[in-house]
Amino acid sequence: MTASLEQLRRCHFAVDLGAARTRVYVKGAGLVVDQPSAAAVNTRTGALIAVGEFAEKMTGRTPHYIRVVRPVSGGTVVDIEMAQRMLRHLLGDKVRRNLRRKPRLRAACCTPHDADPLAQRAAIETLVGLGARRVELVDTLIAAAVGCGLPVEQPEATMVLVCGAATTQVAVLSLGAVVTAERIPVGGEAVDHAIVQHLRVEHELMLPSQSVRPLTLALSGNGLTPHGPESTEIHGRDVATGLARSVQVETAAVRDAIQTPLTAVLDGIGKVLRDCPPDLVADLADRGIMMVGGSALLPGFDQMLRQATGMPVHIAERPDVCAVQGLGYMLEGRVQPLELDPLSGD
């Protein structure tokens, strides 16, 4: 599924359509869009009211005729028309005019490792609607590995863990290709949901949708480790009375609540290692796991993986933008393929 480097060098812009954020890299200009994948629509007229951060802030605060939609789910476009409209507004008139001047406009797009043909077609049609004459698809795992500086083109094992909002992908790469990979339907949203359910059941407290972010909710400091703060104050709405209420929540209980989704990630890593050739596993013992994606910033997640696997675990410098940066490096020609001299016949 991953396009060749020669094809990618001909592309003019690259798009990473994520469930949480949409990012666009324009050749020669760099990262021009990094906004939430959200759009607010007036259901009476069909007009687009807001996109990106402003639409995200409107979630849960709009009258009944305004709906905040997310056209991307788990790295797959589920509403092609809305995704096109959202991208047009995020790019802006100036960038779109510059792109339209390109002869035979080409685009590159990230897609999940095991994306079916329907999901691939949806990504292609989304960018064709923006004027692209040709769309190259790149495996998110390879793009993220390139973006965080892993030597994916070398005959050495590299393990990358892409922690997204809706899914987590883990793979072992060698010689520029995926050796073995696993897609786990657990991401940052599953962690959020586990925290919400815990507070609702144990404390009869409902949280505002804007505050359900594990990075800002109780898991500060050392996060998942016992060395973090013992308790934290949470503000929300009482389930029974509907009145505003604050409760002191023990962070140890929150850590226990999110163990279930995080254990699923550990199971996926174990399956990939079991399916991996022994020689590559030996490389991984020294190199370890590279974590990328927005959910990789969950405090203490890397320490938990380190304890469970016994392998070194590293977090990329900017884990949230690694995939689109990898696409950008390929577009700019910064990635050189491994050249092998053909053996001459005797």
Short mmCIF file of C-alpha atoms in Angstrom, two decimals:
data_model
loop_
_atom_site.label_atom_id
_atom_site.label_comp_id
_atom_site.label_asym_id
_atom_site.label_seq_id
_atom_site.Cartn_x
_atom_site.Cartn_y
_atom_site.Cartn_z
CA MET A 1 0.00 0.00 0.00
CA THR A 2 2.87 2.38 0.72
CA ALA A 3 3.89 4.36 -2.35
CA SER A 4 7.50 4.42 -3.54
CA LEU A 5 9.80 7.29 -2.55
CA GLU A 6 10.06 8.35 -6.19
CA GLN A 7 6.28 8.74 -6.41
CA LEU A 8 6.13 10.64 -3.12
CA ARG A 9 8.78 13.14 -4.24
CA ARG A 10 6.40 14.22 -7.00
CA CYS A 11 3.62 15.03 -4.51
CA HIS A 12 2.86 18.66 -3.64
CA PHE A 13 1.13 18.23 -0.27
CA ALA A 14 0.43 15.55 2.33
CA VAL A 15 -2.51 15.03 4.69
CA ASP A 16 -2.76 13.09 7.94
CA LEU A 17 -6.48 12.66 8.67
CA GLY A 18 -6.70 11.54 12.29
CA ALA A 19 -9.70 10.92 14.50
CA ALA A 20 -8.54 13.68 16.86
CA ARG A 21 -6.58 16.11 14.65
CA THR A 22 -6.05 16.85 10.96
CA ARG A 23 -2.61 17.92 9.77
CA VAL A 24 -1.53 19.15 6.34
CA TYR A 25 2.07 19.47 5.11
CA VAL A 26 2.72 21.55 1.98
CA LYS A 27 5.96 20.96 0.09
CA GLY A 28 8.27 23.93 0.59
CA ALA A 29 6.05 25.52 3.26
CA GLY A 30 6.04 22.86 5.99
CA LEU A 31 3.18 22.11 8.37
CA VAL A 32 0.38 24.55 7.52
CA VAL A 33 -2.59 22.94 9.30
CA ASP A 34 -2.74 21.31 12.75
CA GLN A 35 -6.36 21.49 13.94
CA PRO A 36 -8.95 19.21 15.58
CA SER A 37 -10.92 17.05 13.14
CA ALA A 38 -14.25 18.68 13.94
CA ALA A 39 -16.85 20.73 12.08
CA ALA A 40 -19.98 22.51 13.32
CA VAL A 41 -22.98 22.37 10.97
CA ASN A 42 -26.34 24.14 10.99
CA THR A 43 -28.78 21.27 10.45
CA ARG A 44 -31.52 23.64 9.26
CA THR A 45 -29.56 25.13 6.37
CA GLY A 46 -26.65 22.70 5.98
CA ALA A 47 -24.21 25.62 6.34
CA LEU A 48 -20.78 25.04 7.84
CA ILE A 49 -20.44 27.30 10.88
CA ALA A 50 -16.97 26.48 12.22
CA VAL A 51 -14.11 24.01 11.81
CA GLY A 52 -11.06 23.02 13.85
CA GLU A 53 -10.46 24.45 17.31
CA PHE A 54 -13.53 26.70 17.32
CA ALA A 55 -15.78 23.77 16.40
CA GLU A 56 -14.12 21.69 19.14
CA LYS A 57 -14.92 24.37 21.72
CA MET A 58 -18.57 24.30 20.62
CA THR A 59 -18.95 20.61 21.55
CA GLY A 60 -21.74 20.23 24.09
CA ARG A 61 -22.48 23.99 24.10
CA THR A 62 -24.66 24.46 21.02
CA PRO A 63 -28.42 24.81 20.49
CA HIS A 64 -30.23 21.78 19.10
CA TYR A 65 -29.99 22.84 15.44
CA ILE A 66 -26.18 23.08 15.49
CA ARG A 67 -24.36 19.76 15.41
CA VAL A 68 -20.62 19.17 15.87
CA VAL A 69 -19.53 16.28 13.64
CA ARG A 70 -16.27 14.37 13.23
CA PRO A 71 -15.84 13.15 9.65
CA VAL A 72 -12.88 10.89 10.55
CA SER A 73 -13.02 7.88 12.87
CA GLY A 74 -10.06 5.66 13.70
CA GLY A 75 -8.00 7.04 10.81
CA THR A 76 -10.79 6.31 8.30
CA VAL A 77 -12.93 8.94 6.57
CA VAL A 78 -16.56 8.16 7.39
CA ASP A 79 -18.11 11.28 5.79
CA ILE A 80 -16.30 12.20 2.56
CA GLU A 81 -18.27 15.35 1.78
CA MET A 82 -17.86 16.79 5.28
CA ALA A 83 -14.15 15.91 5.33
CA GLN A 84 -13.69 17.81 2.05
CA ARG A 85 -15.53 20.86 3.35
CA MET A 86 -13.55 20.79 6.59
CA LEU A 87 -10.22 20.56 4.73
CA ARG A 88 -11.12 23.41 2.38
CA HIS A 89 -11.79 25.74 5.31
CA LEU A 90 -8.73 24.59 7.26
CA LEU A 91 -6.42 25.18 4.30
CA GLY A 92 -7.79 28.63 3.57
CA ASP A 93 -8.10 30.42 0.23
CA LYS A 94 -4.44 31.41 -0.09
CA VAL A 95 -3.02 27.90 0.30
CA ARG A 96 -5.70 26.41 -1.95
CA ARG A 97 -4.96 28.96 -4.68
CA ASN A 98 -1.25 28.12 -4.53
CA LEU A 99 -2.01 24.41 -4.77
CA ARG A 100 -4.38 24.86 -7.69
CA ARG A 101 -1.58 26.49 -9.69
CA LYS A 102 0.42 23.26 -9.61
CA PRO A 103 0.24 21.26 -12.86
CA ARG A 104 -1.21 17.81 -12.18
CA LEU A 105 -1.59 18.33 -8.43
CA ARG A 106 -0.48 15.27 -6.46
CA ALA A 107 -1.21 14.46 -2.82
CA ALA A 108 -0.10 11.91 -0.23
CA CYS A 109 -2.24 10.60 2.61
CA CYS A 110 -1.72 8.41 5.69
CA THR A 111 -3.91 5.33 6.06
CA PRO A 112 -3.95 2.67 8.81
CA HIS A 113 -1.89 -0.47 8.21
CA ASP A 114 -4.82 -2.84 7.67
CA ALA A 115 -7.17 -0.35 5.99
CA ASP A 116 -9.63 -2.13 3.69
CA PRO A 117 -10.13 -1.03 0.06
CA LEU A 118 -13.24 0.96 1.02
CA ALA A 119 -11.29 3.01 3.59
CA GLN A 120 -8.49 3.58 1.09
CA ARG A 121 -11.02 4.72 -1.52
CA ALA A 122 -12.60 7.16 0.94
CA ALA A 123 -9.20 8.77 1.62
CA ILE A 124 -8.47 9.06 -2.11
CA GLU A 125 -11.89 10.59 -2.93
CA THR A 126 -11.50 13.12 -0.10
CA LEU A 127 -8.29 14.51 -1.60
CA VAL A 128 -9.52 14.24 -5.19
CA GLY A 129 -12.35 16.54 -4.12
CA LEU A 130 -9.66 19.10 -3.17
CA GLY A 131 -8.29 19.06 -6.71
CA ALA A 132 -5.65 16.32 -6.50
CA ARG A 133 -5.16 14.50 -9.80
CA ARG A 134 -3.33 11.62 -8.12
CA VAL A 135 -3.22 10.43 -4.49
CA GLU A 136 -0.47 8.26 -3.02
CA LEU A 137 -1.29 6.24 0.09
CA VAL A 138 1.33 5.73 2.80
CA ASP A 139 1.13 3.34 5.74
CA THR A 140 0.76 5.38 8.95
CA LEU A 141 3.27 3.10 10.69
CA ILE A 142 6.02 3.78 8.15
CA ALA A 143 5.27 7.52 7.99
CA ALA A 144 5.39 7.80 11.80
CA ALA A 145 8.64 5.83 12.01
CA VAL A 146 10.27 8.06 9.39
CA GLY A 147 8.97 11.17 11.14
CA CYS A 148 10.61 10.27 14.46
CA GLY A 149 13.96 9.46 12.84
CA LEU A 150 13.98 5.66 12.95
CA PRO A 151 16.22 3.99 10.32
CA VAL A 152 13.36 2.08 8.72
CA GLU A 153 15.25 1.48 5.45
CA GLN A 154 18.03 -0.47 7.20
CA PRO A 155 18.01 -4.28 7.69
CA GLU A 156 17.50 -3.79 11.42
CA ALA A 157 14.37 -4.15 13.50
CA THR A 158 12.58 -1.03 14.71
CA MET A 159 9.37 -1.18 16.74
CA VAL A 160 6.92 1.69 16.61
CA LEU A 161 3.79 2.18 18.71
CA VAL A 162 1.31 4.67 17.20
CA CYS A 163 -1.03 5.75 20.00
CA GLY A 164 -4.04 7.40 18.38
CA ALA A 165 -7.35 8.68 19.71
CA ALA A 166 -9.45 5.72 18.56
CA THR A 167 -6.88 2.99 17.81
CA THR A 168 -3.35 1.95 18.70
CA GLN A 169 -1.10 0.41 16.07
CA VAL A 170 2.09 -1.49 16.87
CA ALA A 171 4.53 -2.88 14.32
CA VAL A 172 8.03 -4.15 13.73
CA LEU A 173 9.68 -2.58 10.65
CA SER A 174 12.73 -3.65 8.67
CA LEU A 175 14.05 -2.77 5.19
CA GLY A 176 11.38 -0.12 4.73
CA ALA A 177 8.44 -2.49 5.17
CA VAL A 178 6.18 -3.84 7.92
CA VAL A 179 7.33 -7.27 9.13
CA THR A 180 4.46 -7.83 11.54
CA ALA A 181 1.80 -5.47 12.88
CA GLU A 182 -1.30 -5.37 15.06
CA ARG A 183 -4.11 -2.83 15.24
CA ILE A 184 -5.76 -2.53 18.66
CA PRO A 185 -9.19 -0.81 18.86
CA VAL A 186 -8.13 1.07 21.98
CA GLY A 187 -6.82 4.63 22.14
CA GLY A 188 -6.98 7.85 24.09
CA GLU A 189 -10.78 7.95 23.80
CA ALA A 190 -11.04 4.55 25.52
CA VAL A 191 -8.96 5.90 28.42
CA ASP A 192 -11.26 8.93 28.62
CA HIS A 193 -14.33 6.69 28.62
CA ALA A 194 -12.91 4.52 31.41
CA ILE A 195 -12.32 7.62 33.57
CA VAL A 196 -15.83 8.94 32.87
CA GLN A 197 -17.41 5.61 33.81
CA HIS A 198 -15.37 5.39 37.01
CA LEU A 199 -16.46 8.86 38.18
CA ARG A 200 -20.08 8.18 37.26
CA VAL A 201 -20.26 4.82 39.08
CA GLU A 202 -18.08 5.54 42.11
CA HIS A 203 -18.82 9.24 42.70
CA GLU A 204 -22.11 9.80 40.80
CA LEU A 205 -20.44 12.64 38.93
CA MET A 206 -20.81 13.58 35.27
CA LEU A 207 -17.99 15.46 33.59
CA PRO A 208 -18.31 18.18 30.96
CA SER A 209 -17.23 16.82 27.57
CA GLN A 210 -14.47 19.44 27.32
CA SER A 211 -12.71 18.25 30.49
CA VAL A 212 -12.46 14.55 29.62
CA ARG A 213 -8.79 14.58 28.72
CA PRO A 214 -6.48 12.23 30.62
CA LEU A 215 -3.63 14.71 30.33
CA THR A 216 -5.56 17.32 32.32
CA LEU A 217 -7.59 15.00 34.52
CA ALA A 218 -5.87 13.71 37.64
CA LEU A 219 -2.95 12.12 35.81
CA SER A 220 -0.44 14.90 36.23
CA GLY A 221 3.12 14.47 37.43
CA ASN A 222 4.08 10.80 37.19
CA GLY A 223 0.65 9.78 35.98
CA LEU A 224 0.22 6.03 35.98
CA THR A 225 3.00 5.44 38.50
CA PRO A 226 2.36 5.36 42.27
CA HIS A 227 4.68 8.37 42.69
CA GLY A 228 2.06 10.81 41.40
CA PRO A 229 -0.27 12.95 43.56
CA GLU A 230 -2.48 10.94 45.93
CA SER A 231 -5.71 12.79 45.14
CA THR A 232 -7.09 15.55 42.99
CA GLU A 233 -10.23 17.68 42.93
CA ILE A 234 -12.67 17.07 40.07
CA HIS A 235 -15.52 19.41 39.15
CA GLY A 236 -18.65 18.11 37.46
CA ARG A 237 -22.41 17.68 37.68
CA ASP A 238 -24.23 15.49 40.19
CA VAL A 239 -26.02 12.63 38.42
CA ALA A 240 -29.07 12.77 40.72
CA THR A 241 -29.62 16.48 41.31
CA GLY A 242 -27.99 17.99 38.23
CA LEU A 243 -26.19 20.56 40.41
CA ALA A 244 -22.51 21.42 40.16
CA ARG A 245 -20.37 19.47 42.60
CA SER A 246 -16.71 18.88 43.38
CA VAL A 247 -15.23 15.64 44.72
CA GLN A 248 -11.78 14.51 45.85
CA VAL A 249 -10.75 11.54 43.73
CA GLU A 250 -7.88 9.21 44.58
CA THR A 251 -5.54 8.94 41.63
CA ALA A 252 -4.80 5.31 42.56
CA ALA A 253 -8.46 4.50 41.82
CA VAL A 254 -8.21 6.34 38.49
CA ARG A 255 -5.10 4.34 37.60
CA ASP A 256 -6.98 1.12 38.34
CA ALA A 257 -9.91 2.26 36.18
CA ILE A 258 -7.77 2.73 33.07
CA GLN A 259 -5.85 -0.53 33.42
CA THR A 260 -8.31 -2.42 31.18
CA PRO A 261 -7.75 -0.39 27.98
CA LEU A 262 -4.01 -0.17 28.61
CA THR A 263 -3.76 -3.93 29.17
CA ALA A 264 -5.22 -4.43 25.67
CA VAL A 265 -2.26 -2.43 24.29
CA LEU A 266 0.18 -4.68 26.18
CA ASP A 267 -1.54 -7.77 24.74
CA GLY A 268 -1.12 -6.35 21.22
CA ILE A 269 2.60 -5.72 21.79
CA GLY A 270 3.01 -9.29 23.05
CA LYS A 271 1.29 -10.70 19.95
CA VAL A 272 3.54 -8.72 17.60
CA LEU A 273 6.67 -9.92 19.42
CA ARG A 274 5.47 -13.53 19.28
CA ASP A 275 4.91 -13.29 15.51
CA CYS A 276 8.24 -11.55 14.89
CA PRO A 277 11.33 -13.52 13.69
CA PRO A 278 13.80 -14.19 16.55
CA ASP A 279 16.67 -12.26 14.90
CA LEU A 280 14.56 -9.09 14.80
CA VAL A 281 13.43 -9.55 18.42
CA ALA A 282 17.10 -9.65 19.41
CA ASP A 283 17.53 -6.21 17.77
CA LEU A 284 14.54 -4.87 19.66
CA ALA A 285 16.03 -5.86 23.02
CA ASP A 286 18.62 -3.11 22.46
CA ARG A 287 16.61 -0.60 20.43
CA GLY A 288 13.32 -0.89 22.31
CA ILE A 289 9.97 0.66 21.43
CA MET A 290 9.40 4.13 19.99
CA MET A 291 6.07 5.71 21.02
CA VAL A 292 4.40 8.23 18.73
CA GLY A 293 0.89 9.70 18.52
CA GLY A 294 -0.97 12.10 20.79
CA SER A 295 -1.87 9.47 23.40
CA ALA A 296 1.83 8.62 23.85
CA LEU A 297 1.96 11.73 26.06
CA LEU A 298 -0.21 10.06 28.72
CA PRO A 299 2.04 10.53 31.80
CA GLY A 300 3.53 7.27 33.01
CA PHE A 301 2.39 5.20 30.00
CA ASP A 302 6.00 4.69 28.87
CA GLN A 303 7.03 3.56 32.36
CA MET A 304 4.20 1.04 32.43
CA LEU A 305 5.31 -0.42 29.06
CA ARG A 306 8.92 -0.52 30.24
CA GLN A 307 7.97 -2.53 33.32
CA ALA A 308 5.68 -4.90 31.43
CA THR A 309 7.98 -5.68 28.48
CA GLY A 310 11.43 -5.26 30.02
CA MET A 311 12.48 -3.34 26.88
CA PRO A 312 13.65 0.27 26.54
CA VAL A 313 10.74 2.60 25.71
CA HIS A 314 11.25 6.01 24.12
CA ILE A 315 8.82 8.82 23.31
CA ALA A 316 9.41 10.79 20.12
CA GLU A 317 10.36 14.45 20.44
CA ARG A 318 7.02 15.59 18.99
CA PRO A 319 4.94 12.40 19.02
CA ASP A 320 1.70 14.02 17.88
CA VAL A 321 3.05 15.20 14.49
CA CYS A 322 5.43 12.35 13.62
CA ALA A 323 3.22 10.86 10.89
CA VAL A 324 2.77 14.08 8.92
CA GLN A 325 6.44 14.98 9.45
CA GLY A 326 7.40 11.61 7.98
CA LEU A 327 5.26 12.34 4.93
CA GLY A 328 6.91 15.74 4.68
CA TYR A 329 10.41 14.22 4.79
CA MET A 330 9.45 11.87 1.95
CA LEU A 331 7.97 14.72 -0.11
CA GLU A 332 11.09 16.84 0.37
CA GLY A 333 13.37 13.94 -0.61
CA ARG A 334 15.14 13.70 2.76
CA VAL A 335 14.71 9.91 2.94
CA GLN A 336 17.18 7.94 0.82
CA PRO A 337 16.31 4.37 -0.17
CA LEU A 338 18.76 1.58 0.61
CA GLU A 339 20.57 0.82 -2.64
CA LEU A 340 21.81 -2.69 -3.19
CA ASP A 341 24.26 -3.49 -5.97
CA PRO A 342 22.86 -6.33 -8.11
CA LEU A 343 24.95 -9.47 -8.00
CA SER A 344 26.59 -10.23 -11.32
CA GLY A 345 26.04 -13.75 -12.65
CA ASP A 346 29.09 -16.00 -13.05
#
